[in-house]
Amino acid sequence: MSFPLLTATALAPAVGAVVTAAVPAAQRTAAKWLALLFSLVTAGLAAVVLVRFDTGAGADRYQLTESHPWIADFGVRYELGVDGIGVAMLALVAGLIPFLIGAGWNDADPKEEETPADRRWRPTQGFFALILMVEAMVVMSFVATDVFLFYIFFEAMLIPLYFLIGGFGDRAGEQDEEGQARQRSYAAVKFLLYNLVGGLIMLAAVIGLYVATADQLDAGTFSLQAITEARAAGELDLATGTERWLFLGFFVAFAIKAPLWPVHTWLPNAMGESTAPVAVLITAVVDKVGTFAMLRFCLGLFPEASDWATPVVITLALVSIVYGALLAIGQRDMKRLIAYASISHFGFIILGIFAMTSQGQSGATLYMINHGVATAALMLVAGFLISRRGSRLIADYGGVQKSAPVLAGTFLVGGLATLSLPGTGPFVSEFLVLVGTFSRYHVAGIIACTGIVLAALYVLILYQRTMTGPVKAGLEKLPDLRVRELVVVGPLIALLIFLGVYPKPLTDVVNPAVDHTLSDVGKTDPEPQVPEVEATE
């Protein structure tokens, strides 16, 4: 048997979580270094997966596969495998986690005002162990090719995130400690309830999928590969109504996770009340499971229903783009502004997925990667700034570039990447999404372009109000970025520029998987519309 590389990649952070949590309470520094070590081991294993993945012509769609019986009586198998999209997402999560641990190095340290009981409730070890546990579950979600196996980890990741939001949330706010605790609790419960409702709806659809396959095949199955192969061979043909209901069950859960308007309202609360690293973990890592699953499961399992739902989904995506950007412009809270900006960006991602073109879906996949890196850079620098001032309110800042020029410069680069400035990674992905959309849906492409203008507004207004102008009282001696903070942010900015200048290594991995996805739904790129030119004598 070959080495189970995908299992090892998912198991490394899970083991790290257990080991980190077991460190004695007095050894906080040791727990931090252990968490960082296990995250680096995971990143190394993900790099091996990326190197071993074959992008050549004729290569298997799913590679590094593992398949073992699990609950045989119900057709559940332990099946893992990655296509190009899964490899890209695996690289994103494994690559970001070490930076998040570095950024949150001191976030869970005991505060002076905390009682011994508080410190027992929120130990430093627990903070880093929960981050690693989320990473393990997200990795499993990206590599699972059994629908039931995917569902387990899709839902299980909610539990550690609930404690990260409610127990280790941000303590920079306008209210007193008791009021902040209520806000954190409210955000955590809202996050959990929204996603649990989506998960319960999806569970019904998962069971329905098993029943539908049992009716037409020799036995019911949850295997993504077995279902797609049976459908391609004509052995499985779901009734139109059945397929559409099952699609809706899956899509609603993924739309909540993504999130997509109108089931987005949990995200600003969750990101606003979380520490900056956890906010990045939510929007740059966990939320990508939703958009990734739309590509893998909605389009892969239910091609006819996906085509049927496309007009409505594109409409919702356009609303998300414009609505999220407009609300970002009006925000007083820096972290909530970034949260609403992310809702707008997720609209672009979903628009690219359901444009049903190779450019749109390649752009959507690149957008997932680039948005994760750009949001990480911007949010982490914002978190460093907030930790210095103790306030998330934009009005409490001004003239920061005079006191902390490096902090202001990195904030500007992260912001410019967020608005998709040419030369940064998000520009490439947004351009591809718009090209893919215009080729099939002209009006949708025009409306989506308004999101570009609005993004420039909310990013530049945020920078102008916080970084330029006279220095606000109390900010005259604001410390600039420290070495640890530069080590965290510097590579992210370098990666944004690299992917903006030379995205080919990423597109080479993603494009074959996109071609397979389009084949699943029976779509090809529209023929270019070339006007006829009359010959002149």
Coordinates of C-alpha atoms in Angstrom, one line a residue, residues 35-274:
A35 CA 1.2 24.5 17.6
L36 CA 3.5 26.3 15.2
L37 CA 5.6 23.2 14.6
F38 CA 2.5 21.0 13.8
S39 CA 1.2 23.7 11.5
L40 CA 4.5 23.7 9.6
V41 CA 4.5 19.9 9.4
T42 CA 1.0 20.1 7.9
A43 CA 2.2 22.7 5.4
G44 CA 5.1 20.5 4.5
L45 CA 2.8 17.5 3.8
A46 CA 0.5 19.8 1.8
A47 CA 3.6 20.8 -0.3
V48 CA 4.3 17.1 -0.9
V49 CA 0.7 16.7 -2.1
L50 CA 1.1 19.6 -4.4
V51 CA 4.4 18.3 -5.9
R52 CA 3.1 14.8 -6.4
F53 CA -0.1 16.0 -8.1
D54 CA 0.1 15.3 -11.8
T55 CA -1.2 18.1 -14.0
G56 CA -0.2 16.5 -17.3
A57 CA -2.6 15.5 -20.0
G58 CA -4.3 12.2 -19.4
A59 CA -3.8 12.3 -15.6
D60 CA -6.5 11.0 -13.4
R61 CA -9.0 13.5 -12.2
Y62 CA -8.8 12.4 -8.5
Q63 CA -5.3 11.5 -7.4
L64 CA -3.6 10.3 -4.2
T65 CA -6.8 8.4 -3.6
E66 CA -7.6 6.3 -0.5
S67 CA -10.6 4.1 -0.2
H68 CA -11.6 1.8 2.7
P69 CA -14.9 0.4 3.9
W70 CA -16.2 2.3 6.9
I71 CA -20.0 1.7 7.6
A72 CA -20.5 -0.9 4.9
D73 CA -24.2 -1.5 5.7
F74 CA -25.0 2.0 4.7
G75 CA -22.6 2.4 1.8
V76 CA -20.3 4.8 3.7
R77 CA -16.6 4.6 2.8
Y78 CA -13.5 6.4 3.9
E79 CA -12.7 7.8 0.5
L80 CA -10.2 10.6 -0.1
G81 CA -8.8 12.2 -3.2
V82 CA -7.9 15.5 -4.7
D83 CA -8.4 17.2 -8.0
G84 CA -6.7 20.4 -9.0
I85 CA -9.2 22.6 -7.1
G86 CA -8.8 20.5 -4.0
V87 CA -5.0 20.7 -4.2
A88 CA -5.2 24.5 -4.5
M89 CA -7.5 24.8 -1.5
L90 CA -5.4 22.4 0.5
A91 CA -2.4 24.6 -0.2
L92 CA -4.3 27.7 1.0
V93 CA -5.4 26.3 4.3
A94 CA -2.1 24.6 5.1
G95 CA -0.1 27.7 4.0
L96 CA -2.2 30.2 6.0
I97 CA -2.4 28.5 9.4
P98 CA 1.3 29.1 10.4
F99 CA 0.8 32.8 9.7
L100 CA -2.4 32.9 11.8
I101 CA -0.7 31.2 14.7
G102 CA 2.2 33.7 14.4
A103 CA -0.2 36.6 14.3
G104 CA -2.2 35.4 17.3
W105 CA 0.9 34.6 19.3
N106 CA -0.2 36.8 22.2
D107 CA -3.9 36.9 21.7
A108 CA -4.8 34.3 24.3
D109 CA -2.3 35.3 26.9
P110 CA -3.9 36.0 30.3
K111 CA -5.0 39.6 30.7
E112 CA -4.4 41.6 33.9
E113 CA -8.1 42.0 34.6
E114 CA -8.9 38.3 34.3
T115 CA -9.6 36.1 37.4
P116 CA -8.0 32.7 37.8
A117 CA -11.4 31.2 36.9
D118 CA -11.3 33.1 33.6
R119 CA -7.8 31.9 32.8
R120 CA -8.9 28.3 33.4
W121 CA -11.9 28.8 31.1
R122 CA -9.8 30.2 28.2
P123 CA -6.2 28.8 28.5
T124 CA -3.6 29.7 25.9
Q125 CA -3.2 26.1 25.0
G126 CA -6.9 25.8 24.1
F127 CA -6.8 28.7 21.7
F128 CA -4.0 27.2 19.5
A129 CA -5.4 23.6 19.9
L130 CA -8.8 24.8 18.6
I131 CA -7.1 26.5 15.6
L132 CA -5.3 23.3 14.7
M133 CA -8.5 21.3 15.1
V134 CA -10.3 23.6 12.7
E135 CA -7.5 23.1 10.2
A136 CA -7.7 19.3 10.5
M137 CA -11.5 19.4 9.8
V138 CA -11.2 21.8 6.9
V139 CA -8.4 19.7 5.3
M140 CA -10.7 16.6 5.5
S141 CA -13.5 18.6 3.9
F142 CA -11.3 19.4 0.9
V143 CA -10.0 15.9 0.4
A144 CA -13.1 13.8 1.2
T145 CA -14.8 12.2 -1.8
D146 CA -17.5 10.4 0.1
V147 CA -20.5 12.7 0.7
F148 CA -21.2 11.4 4.2
L149 CA -17.6 11.7 5.2
F150 CA -17.5 15.2 3.9
Y151 CA -20.7 16.1 5.8
I152 CA -19.3 14.9 9.1
F153 CA -16.3 17.3 8.9
F154 CA -18.4 20.1 7.3
E155 CA -20.5 20.2 10.5
A156 CA -17.9 19.2 13.1
M157 CA -15.7 22.3 12.3
L158 CA -18.5 24.4 13.8
I159 CA -17.7 23.3 17.4
P160 CA -14.1 24.5 17.7
L161 CA -15.1 27.7 15.8
Y162 CA -17.9 28.4 18.3
F163 CA -15.4 28.3 21.2
L164 CA -12.9 30.4 19.3
I165 CA -15.5 33.2 18.7
G166 CA -17.3 33.0 22.1
G167 CA -14.4 32.1 24.4
F168 CA -11.4 33.8 22.8
G169 CA -13.1 36.7 21.0
D170 CA -11.9 40.2 20.6
R171 CA -11.7 42.5 23.6
A172 CA -11.4 45.8 21.8
G173 CA -14.8 47.5 21.8
E174 CA -16.9 50.3 23.0
Q175 CA -18.6 48.4 25.8
D176 CA -17.4 47.2 29.1
E177 CA -16.1 43.6 29.7
E178 CA -19.6 42.3 30.5
G179 CA -21.1 43.9 27.4
Q180 CA -18.3 42.6 25.2
A181 CA -18.9 39.1 26.6
R182 CA -22.5 39.3 25.6
Q183 CA -21.6 40.4 22.1
R184 CA -19.2 37.6 21.7
S185 CA -21.7 35.1 23.0
Y186 CA -24.4 36.5 20.6
A187 CA -22.0 36.3 17.6
A188 CA -21.0 32.7 18.5
V189 CA -24.5 31.5 18.9
K190 CA -25.7 33.2 15.7
F191 CA -22.8 31.6 13.8
L192 CA -23.6 28.2 15.2
L193 CA -27.4 28.4 14.7
Y194 CA -27.2 29.6 11.1
N195 CA -24.7 26.8 10.1
L196 CA -26.5 24.1 12.1
V197 CA -29.8 24.9 10.3
G198 CA -28.0 24.7 6.9
G199 CA -26.4 21.4 8.1
L200 CA -29.7 19.9 9.1
I201 CA -31.1 20.7 5.7
M202 CA -28.1 19.2 4.0
L203 CA -28.4 16.0 6.1
A204 CA -31.9 15.5 4.8
A205 CA -30.5 15.9 1.3
V206 CA -27.6 13.5 2.0
I207 CA -30.0 10.8 3.2
G208 CA -32.2 11.5 0.1
L209 CA -29.2 11.0 -2.2
Y210 CA -28.5 7.6 -0.6
V211 CA -32.1 6.6 -1.1
A212 CA -32.2 7.8 -4.7
T213 CA -29.0 5.8 -5.5
A214 CA -30.3 2.7 -3.7
D215 CA -33.3 2.8 -5.9
Q216 CA -31.4 2.6 -9.2
L217 CA -28.0 1.0 -8.4
D218 CA -27.3 -2.3 -6.8
A219 CA -26.8 -0.6 -3.4
G220 CA -27.0 2.9 -2.1
T221 CA -23.7 4.9 -2.1
F222 CA -22.3 8.2 -0.9
S223 CA -19.2 7.9 -3.2
L224 CA -18.9 11.0 -5.4
Q225 CA -16.8 9.1 -8.0
A226 CA -19.3 6.1 -8.0
I227 CA -22.3 8.4 -8.5
T228 CA -20.7 10.5 -11.3
E229 CA -19.5 7.4 -13.1
A230 CA -22.9 5.8 -12.8
R231 CA -24.6 8.9 -14.1
A232 CA -22.1 9.1 -17.0
A233 CA -22.7 5.4 -17.9
G234 CA -26.5 5.9 -17.8
E235 CA -27.0 3.7 -14.8
L236 CA -28.2 6.5 -12.6
D237 CA -30.8 9.0 -13.8
L238 CA -32.4 11.0 -11.0
A239 CA -35.9 12.3 -11.6
T240 CA -36.0 16.1 -12.3
G241 CA -37.9 17.0 -9.2
T242 CA -35.8 14.7 -7.0
E243 CA -32.5 16.2 -8.3
R244 CA -33.7 19.7 -7.8
W245 CA -34.8 19.2 -4.2
L246 CA -31.5 17.4 -3.4
F247 CA -29.6 20.3 -5.0
L248 CA -31.4 22.8 -2.9
G249 CA -30.6 20.9 0.2
F250 CA -26.9 20.9 -0.5
F251 CA -26.9 24.5 -1.9
V252 CA -28.6 26.1 1.1
A253 CA -26.0 24.7 3.4
F254 CA -23.1 25.8 1.2
A255 CA -24.7 29.3 0.7
I256 CA -24.8 29.8 4.5
K257 CA -21.3 28.7 4.9
A258 CA -20.0 30.8 2.0
P259 CA -21.9 33.1 2.9
L260 CA -24.3 34.4 0.2
W261 CA -27.0 37.0 0.6
P262 CA -29.6 36.8 2.3
V263 CA -28.1 34.2 4.7
H264 CA -25.0 36.2 5.3
T265 CA -25.8 38.1 8.5
W266 CA -23.8 35.8 10.8
L267 CA -20.5 36.8 9.2
P268 CA -20.1 40.4 10.3
N269 CA -20.9 39.5 13.9
A270 CA -18.6 36.5 13.9
M271 CA -15.7 38.4 12.3
G272 CA -16.2 41.6 14.4
E273 CA -16.2 39.7 17.7
S274 CA -13.3 37.4 16.9

